[in-house]
Amino acid sequence: MYFSKMRIDIITIFPDFFKGPFSHSIVKIAQEKNKVEINIHDLRSHSTNKQKSVDDYQFGGGSGMVMNIQPIDDCISKLKSERKYDEIIYLTPDAPTLNQGTSNKLSSSKNLIILCGHYKGIDQRIRDYLITMEISIGDYVLTGGELAAAVLTDSIIRLIPGVISDETSALSDSFQDNLLSYPIYTRPSDYKGWEVPEILLSGNQKLIEQWREDKSLERTKKIRPDLLK
Ligand code: ADE
């Protein structure tokens, strides 16, 4: 596992999009603590044509524009000439779905490139020759890869060692051992008669752990039985 700074390069046609998601909370602190460096690359600035266009009509006809190879190849090639990348990721709905296992694995990377698609998608040859990993964040279609990139980046960054100060907090997340999290409570113990389960106030840590395990399993069976297979 790498404890040095992780570098994430995001390629997008909407560079300003990321100002919001990356300037709050844990992701912001991770950058301030030098645990991660996020670089946003404006794809349009890599286009060699006069109009700085990055897309074109689809061969064979059909609606929807397709993102051209040239700007993406130039941008990725430049980055690859500067350092070695663990993965070059393309976000697209027609890919394996992101899960906690994938985020765990990616959190030990040194350098990652994330490419955000738009319009109908990208020229297949980019996927064949440049991309090393494809990820969907769920079975629905977004207008572009930017939101998906923010989701993926967030899920990776919070797992970098030292980013979440309470190390056990990330370990007890939902999905960490293919189980959903147990129910959690804070003060007051009685709010308008809505009471906290008594066992949590008992101080008996062993019984509390057992109760949490049971609840995790119960919730998973009820809500996400597919996780138990
Ligand atoms: N781009 C559009 N929809 C997406 C999805 N569900 N996951 C990843 N990238 C996408």
mmCIF file of C-alpha atoms and ligand atoms in Angstrom:
data_model
loop_
_atom_site.group_PDB
_atom_site.id
_atom_site.type_symbol
_atom_site.label_atom_id
_atom_site.label_comp_id
_atom_site.label_asym_id
_atom_site.label_seq_id
_atom_site.Cartn_x
_atom_site.Cartn_y
_atom_site.Cartn_z
ATOM 1 C CA MET A 1 0.000 0.000 0.000
ATOM 2 C CA TYR A 2 1.261 3.497 -0.895
ATOM 3 C CA PHE A 3 1.305 6.063 1.875
ATOM 4 C CA SER A 4 2.764 8.779 -0.338
ATOM 5 C CA LYS A 5 0.476 11.261 -2.038
ATOM 6 C CA MET A 6 -2.001 9.865 -4.544
ATOM 7 C CA ARG A 7 -2.440 11.747 -7.807
ATOM 8 C CA ILE A 8 -5.730 11.771 -9.700
ATOM 9 C CA ASP A 9 -5.977 13.352 -13.168
ATOM 10 C CA ILE A 10 -9.512 13.983 -14.397
ATOM 11 C CA ILE A 11 -10.148 14.700 -18.072
ATOM 12 C CA THR A 12 -13.385 16.569 -18.766
ATOM 13 C CA ILE A 13 -15.076 19.119 -21.031
ATOM 14 C CA PHE A 14 -16.538 20.788 -17.903
ATOM 15 C CA PRO A 15 -13.514 21.580 -15.688
ATOM 16 C CA ASP A 16 -15.490 23.990 -13.491
ATOM 17 C CA PHE A 17 -17.906 21.225 -12.544
ATOM 18 C CA PHE A 18 -15.460 19.870 -9.946
ATOM 19 C CA LYS A 19 -15.011 23.106 -7.995
ATOM 20 C CA GLY A 20 -17.994 22.146 -5.806
ATOM 21 C CA PRO A 21 -17.530 18.435 -5.066
ATOM 22 C CA PHE A 22 -13.820 18.672 -4.275
ATOM 23 C CA SER A 23 -13.827 21.710 -2.014
ATOM 24 C CA HIS A 24 -15.738 20.351 0.978
ATOM 25 C CA SER A 25 -15.390 17.983 3.894
ATOM 26 C CA ILE A 26 -13.076 14.938 3.753
ATOM 27 C CA VAL A 27 -12.055 15.406 0.102
ATOM 28 C CA LYS A 28 -10.978 18.977 0.820
ATOM 29 C CA ILE A 29 -9.098 17.971 3.983
ATOM 30 C CA ALA A 30 -7.371 15.088 2.153
ATOM 31 C CA GLN A 31 -5.943 17.598 -0.329
ATOM 32 C CA GLU A 32 -4.904 19.984 2.449
ATOM 33 C CA LYS A 33 -3.200 17.101 4.287
ATOM 34 C CA ASN A 34 -1.313 16.281 1.057
ATOM 35 C CA LYS A 35 -2.832 12.803 0.892
ATOM 36 C CA VAL A 36 -4.135 13.412 -2.617
ATOM 37 C CA GLU A 37 -3.579 15.823 -5.476
ATOM 38 C CA ILE A 38 -6.439 16.244 -7.944
ATOM 39 C CA ASN A 39 -5.683 17.770 -11.344
ATOM 40 C CA ILE A 40 -8.489 18.735 -13.705
ATOM 41 C CA HIS A 41 -7.712 18.807 -17.443
ATOM 42 C CA ASP A 42 -9.869 20.696 -19.921
ATOM 43 C CA LEU A 43 -10.216 18.322 -22.874
ATOM 44 C CA ARG A 44 -11.073 21.132 -25.270
ATOM 45 C CA SER A 45 -7.629 22.695 -24.786
ATOM 46 C CA HIS A 46 -6.129 19.524 -26.319
ATOM 47 C CA SER A 47 -8.175 19.724 -29.510
ATOM 48 C CA THR A 48 -6.002 20.539 -32.538
ATOM 49 C CA ASN A 49 -8.788 21.857 -34.742
ATOM 50 C CA LYS A 50 -9.678 25.530 -35.091
ATOM 51 C CA GLN A 51 -13.094 25.274 -33.448
ATOM 52 C CA LYS A 52 -11.622 23.326 -30.519
ATOM 53 C CA SER A 53 -14.347 20.741 -31.099
ATOM 54 C CA VAL A 54 -14.093 17.390 -29.336
ATOM 55 C CA ASP A 55 -16.910 15.415 -30.975
ATOM 56 C CA ASP A 56 -18.277 14.393 -34.362
ATOM 57 C CA TYR A 57 -21.059 12.462 -36.115
ATOM 58 C CA GLN A 58 -21.204 8.721 -35.759
ATOM 59 C CA PHE A 59 -19.947 6.479 -38.618
ATOM 60 C CA GLY A 60 -22.850 4.418 -39.936
ATOM 61 C CA GLY A 61 -25.414 7.024 -38.950
ATOM 62 C CA GLY A 62 -27.521 7.372 -35.840
ATOM 63 C CA SER A 63 -28.308 10.125 -33.403
ATOM 64 C CA GLY A 64 -25.856 11.506 -30.885
ATOM 65 C CA MET A 65 -22.328 12.821 -31.202
ATOM 66 C CA VAL A 66 -19.239 10.743 -30.481
ATOM 67 C CA MET A 67 -16.137 12.087 -28.751
ATOM 68 C CA ASN A 68 -13.074 12.127 -31.023
ATOM 69 C CA ILE A 69 -9.869 10.187 -30.393
ATOM 70 C CA GLN A 70 -7.361 13.005 -30.983
ATOM 71 C CA PRO A 71 -7.915 15.319 -27.977
ATOM 72 C CA ILE A 72 -8.280 12.386 -25.576
ATOM 73 C CA ASP A 73 -5.220 10.589 -26.967
ATOM 74 C CA ASP A 74 -3.116 13.762 -26.780
ATOM 75 C CA CYS A 75 -4.166 14.494 -23.208
ATOM 76 C CA ILE A 76 -3.624 10.911 -21.989
ATOM 77 C CA SER A 77 -0.314 10.564 -23.887
ATOM 78 C CA LYS A 78 1.028 13.755 -22.341
ATOM 79 C CA LEU A 79 0.147 12.533 -18.840
ATOM 80 C CA LYS A 80 1.618 9.077 -19.515
ATOM 81 C CA SER A 81 4.872 10.658 -20.702
ATOM 82 C CA GLU A 82 5.188 12.358 -17.301
ATOM 83 C CA ARG A 83 4.520 9.413 -14.944
ATOM 84 C CA LYS A 84 3.289 5.835 -14.785
ATOM 85 C CA TYR A 85 -0.421 5.289 -14.160
ATOM 86 C CA ASP A 86 -1.980 2.383 -12.247
ATOM 87 C CA GLU A 87 -5.229 2.663 -14.193
ATOM 88 C CA ILE A 88 -6.752 4.810 -16.929
ATOM 89 C CA ILE A 89 -10.434 4.720 -16.074
ATOM 90 C CA TYR A 90 -13.373 5.511 -18.348
ATOM 91 C CA LEU A 91 -16.743 6.174 -16.694
ATOM 92 C CA THR A 92 -19.646 4.809 -18.684
ATOM 93 C CA PRO A 93 -22.951 3.086 -17.934
ATOM 94 C CA ASP A 94 -21.987 0.072 -20.107
ATOM 95 C CA ALA A 95 -19.318 -1.201 -17.718
ATOM 96 C CA PRO A 96 -19.011 -3.274 -14.534
ATOM 97 C CA THR A 97 -20.730 -1.545 -11.582
ATOM 98 C CA LEU A 98 -18.625 0.186 -8.936
ATOM 99 C CA ASN A 99 -18.552 -1.483 -5.530
ATOM 100 C CA GLN A 100 -16.614 -1.053 -2.284
ATOM 101 C CA GLY A 101 -14.096 -3.725 -3.326
ATOM 102 C CA THR A 102 -13.144 -1.733 -6.423
ATOM 103 C CA SER A 103 -12.788 1.487 -4.405
ATOM 104 C CA ASN A 104 -10.641 -0.351 -1.836
ATOM 105 C CA LYS A 105 -8.317 -1.622 -4.555
ATOM 106 C CA LEU A 106 -8.071 1.750 -6.274
ATOM 107 C CA SER A 107 -7.321 3.511 -2.965
ATOM 108 C CA SER A 108 -3.844 1.963 -2.943
ATOM 109 C CA SER A 109 -3.000 3.418 -6.373
ATOM 110 C CA LYS A 110 -0.271 5.991 -6.878
ATOM 111 C CA ASN A 111 -1.559 7.653 -10.054
ATOM 112 C CA LEU A 112 -4.973 7.427 -11.710
ATOM 113 C CA ILE A 113 -6.492 8.980 -14.817
ATOM 114 C CA ILE A 114 -10.275 9.333 -14.946
ATOM 115 C CA LEU A 115 -11.907 10.164 -18.283
ATOM 116 C CA CYS A 116 -15.408 11.644 -18.288
ATOM 117 C CA GLY A 117 -17.475 10.905 -21.368
ATOM 118 C CA HIS A 118 -20.269 12.966 -22.911
ATOM 119 C CA TYR A 119 -22.811 12.917 -25.712
ATOM 120 C CA LYS A 120 -23.355 9.397 -27.078
ATOM 121 C CA GLY A 121 -19.977 8.226 -25.761
ATOM 122 C CA ILE A 122 -16.380 7.989 -26.960
ATOM 123 C CA ASP A 123 -14.865 6.411 -30.082
ATOM 124 C CA GLN A 124 -14.521 2.681 -29.304
ATOM 125 C CA ARG A 125 -10.819 2.754 -30.263
ATOM 126 C CA ILE A 126 -10.099 4.900 -27.168
ATOM 127 C CA ARG A 127 -11.596 2.121 -25.066
ATOM 128 C CA ASP A 128 -9.691 -0.538 -27.003
ATOM 129 C CA TYR A 129 -6.260 1.107 -27.035
ATOM 130 C CA LEU A 130 -6.025 3.636 -24.190
ATOM 131 C CA ILE A 131 -8.424 2.759 -21.371
ATOM 132 C CA THR A 132 -7.360 0.093 -18.835
ATOM 133 C CA MET A 133 -10.509 -0.010 -16.693
ATOM 134 C CA GLU A 134 -14.189 0.853 -17.208
ATOM 135 C CA ILE A 135 -16.592 1.665 -14.400
ATOM 136 C CA SER A 136 -20.323 2.416 -14.161
ATOM 137 C CA ILE A 137 -21.668 3.901 -10.931
ATOM 138 C CA GLY A 138 -25.083 2.291 -11.362
ATOM 139 C CA ASP A 139 -27.762 1.114 -13.747
ATOM 140 C CA TYR A 140 -28.986 4.527 -14.851
ATOM 141 C CA VAL A 141 -27.739 7.035 -17.401
ATOM 142 C CA LEU A 142 -26.268 10.394 -16.389
ATOM 143 C CA THR A 143 -25.784 13.301 -18.783
ATOM 144 C CA GLY A 144 -22.035 12.899 -18.491
ATOM 145 C CA GLY A 145 -19.243 11.208 -16.594
ATOM 146 C CA GLU A 146 -18.495 14.175 -14.283
ATOM 147 C CA LEU A 147 -20.924 13.240 -11.503
ATOM 148 C CA ALA A 148 -19.712 9.647 -11.724
ATOM 149 C CA ALA A 149 -16.079 10.847 -11.511
ATOM 150 C CA ALA A 150 -16.908 12.848 -8.389
ATOM 151 C CA VAL A 151 -18.577 9.787 -6.835
ATOM 152 C CA LEU A 152 -15.683 7.481 -7.702
ATOM 153 C CA THR A 153 -13.053 9.978 -6.507
ATOM 154 C CA ASP A 154 -14.867 10.560 -3.211
ATOM 155 C CA SER A 155 -15.206 6.841 -2.520
ATOM 156 C CA ILE A 156 -11.475 6.296 -3.195
ATOM 157 C CA ILE A 157 -10.110 9.304 -1.303
ATOM 158 C CA ARG A 158 -11.868 8.517 1.973
ATOM 159 C CA LEU A 159 -10.099 5.124 1.975
ATOM 160 C CA ILE A 160 -6.557 6.506 1.604
ATOM 161 C CA PRO A 161 -4.730 5.717 4.881
ATOM 162 C CA GLY A 162 -4.704 8.731 7.204
ATOM 163 C CA VAL A 163 -7.541 10.579 5.454
ATOM 164 C CA ILE A 164 -10.255 9.574 7.917
ATOM 165 C CA SER A 165 -8.636 10.071 11.314
ATOM 166 C CA ASP A 166 -10.778 7.437 13.011
ATOM 167 C CA GLU A 167 -9.348 4.461 11.096
ATOM 168 C CA THR A 168 -12.008 2.091 12.380
ATOM 169 C CA SER A 169 -14.729 4.331 10.995
ATOM 170 C CA ALA A 170 -13.996 3.355 7.379
ATOM 171 C CA LEU A 171 -13.710 -0.291 8.411
ATOM 172 C CA SER A 172 -17.249 -0.360 9.821
ATOM 173 C CA ASP A 173 -18.807 1.172 6.677
ATOM 174 C CA SER A 174 -21.626 -0.540 4.883
ATOM 175 C CA PHE A 175 -20.304 -3.051 2.275
ATOM 176 C CA GLN A 176 -16.845 -3.288 3.895
ATOM 177 C CA ASP A 177 -17.466 -7.013 4.547
ATOM 178 C CA ASN A 178 -20.392 -7.304 2.134
ATOM 179 C CA LEU A 179 -22.843 -6.351 4.897
ATOM 180 C CA LEU A 180 -24.894 -3.190 5.330
ATOM 181 C CA SER A 181 -24.144 -1.073 8.394
ATOM 182 C CA TYR A 182 -26.063 -1.565 11.666
ATOM 183 C CA PRO A 183 -28.443 1.180 12.923
ATOM 184 C CA ILE A 184 -26.728 4.041 14.792
ATOM 185 C CA TYR A 185 -28.037 6.496 17.392
ATOM 186 C CA THR A 186 -26.933 9.563 19.339
ATOM 187 C CA ARG A 187 -28.308 11.705 22.171
ATOM 188 C CA PRO A 188 -30.967 12.092 23.431
ATOM 189 C CA SER A 189 -31.716 8.468 24.330
ATOM 190 C CA ASP A 190 -35.419 9.332 24.404
ATOM 191 C CA TYR A 191 -36.856 11.862 21.940
ATOM 192 C CA LYS A 192 -40.638 12.293 22.228
ATOM 193 C CA GLY A 193 -40.835 8.655 23.318
ATOM 194 C CA TRP A 194 -38.699 7.439 20.347
ATOM 195 C CA GLU A 195 -36.274 5.323 22.291
ATOM 196 C CA VAL A 196 -32.762 4.090 21.578
ATOM 197 C CA PRO A 197 -32.422 0.268 21.877
ATOM 198 C CA GLU A 198 -31.603 -0.375 25.506
ATOM 199 C CA ILE A 199 -28.646 -2.617 24.817
ATOM 200 C CA LEU A 200 -26.690 0.346 23.410
ATOM 201 C CA LEU A 201 -26.968 2.084 26.794
ATOM 202 C CA SER A 202 -25.982 -1.044 28.753
ATOM 203 C CA GLY A 203 -22.220 -0.488 28.577
ATOM 204 C CA ASN A 204 -21.750 -4.203 27.813
ATOM 205 C CA GLN A 205 -19.441 -3.967 24.797
ATOM 206 C CA LYS A 206 -19.577 -7.665 24.007
ATOM 207 C CA LEU A 207 -23.366 -7.720 23.856
ATOM 208 C CA ILE A 208 -23.355 -4.481 21.840
ATOM 209 C CA GLU A 209 -20.967 -5.980 19.249
ATOM 210 C CA GLN A 210 -23.188 -9.062 18.973
ATOM 211 C CA TRP A 211 -26.308 -6.894 18.591
ATOM 212 C CA ARG A 212 -24.604 -4.859 15.840
ATOM 213 C CA GLU A 213 -23.570 -7.992 13.957
ATOM 214 C CA ASP A 214 -27.100 -9.376 14.180
ATOM 215 C CA LYS A 215 -28.623 -6.094 12.980
ATOM 216 C CA SER A 216 -26.163 -5.839 10.071
ATOM 217 C CA LEU A 217 -27.114 -9.311 8.943
ATOM 218 C CA GLU A 218 -30.843 -8.706 9.447
ATOM 219 C CA ARG A 219 -30.722 -5.469 7.409
ATOM 220 C CA THR A 220 -28.667 -7.064 4.642
ATOM 221 C CA LYS A 221 -31.047 -10.048 4.409
ATOM 222 C CA LYS A 222 -34.013 -7.702 4.167
ATOM 223 C CA ILE A 223 -32.687 -4.924 1.907
ATOM 224 C CA ARG A 224 -29.809 -6.458 -0.097
ATOM 225 C CA PRO A 225 -30.016 -10.266 -0.010
ATOM 226 C CA ASP A 226 -27.894 -10.328 -3.197
ATOM 227 C CA LEU A 227 -24.864 -9.291 -1.092
ATOM 228 C CA LEU A 228 -25.037 -12.510 0.928
ATOM 229 C CA LYS A 229 -24.702 -14.810 -2.088
HETATM 230 N N1 ADE B 1 -21.943 8.266 -17.570
HETATM 231 C C1 ADE B 1 -23.268 8.310 -17.780
HETATM 232 N N2 ADE B 1 -23.922 7.485 -16.963
HETATM 233 C C2 ADE B 1 -22.978 6.892 -16.182
HETATM 234 C C3 ADE B 1 -23.030 5.916 -15.141
HETATM 235 N N3 ADE B 1 -24.171 5.377 -14.707
HETATM 236 N N4 ADE B 1 -21.865 5.545 -14.587
HETATM 237 C C4 ADE B 1 -20.699 6.057 -15.022
HETATM 238 N N5 ADE B 1 -20.591 6.961 -15.995
HETATM 239 C C5 ADE B 1 -21.719 7.384 -16.574
#
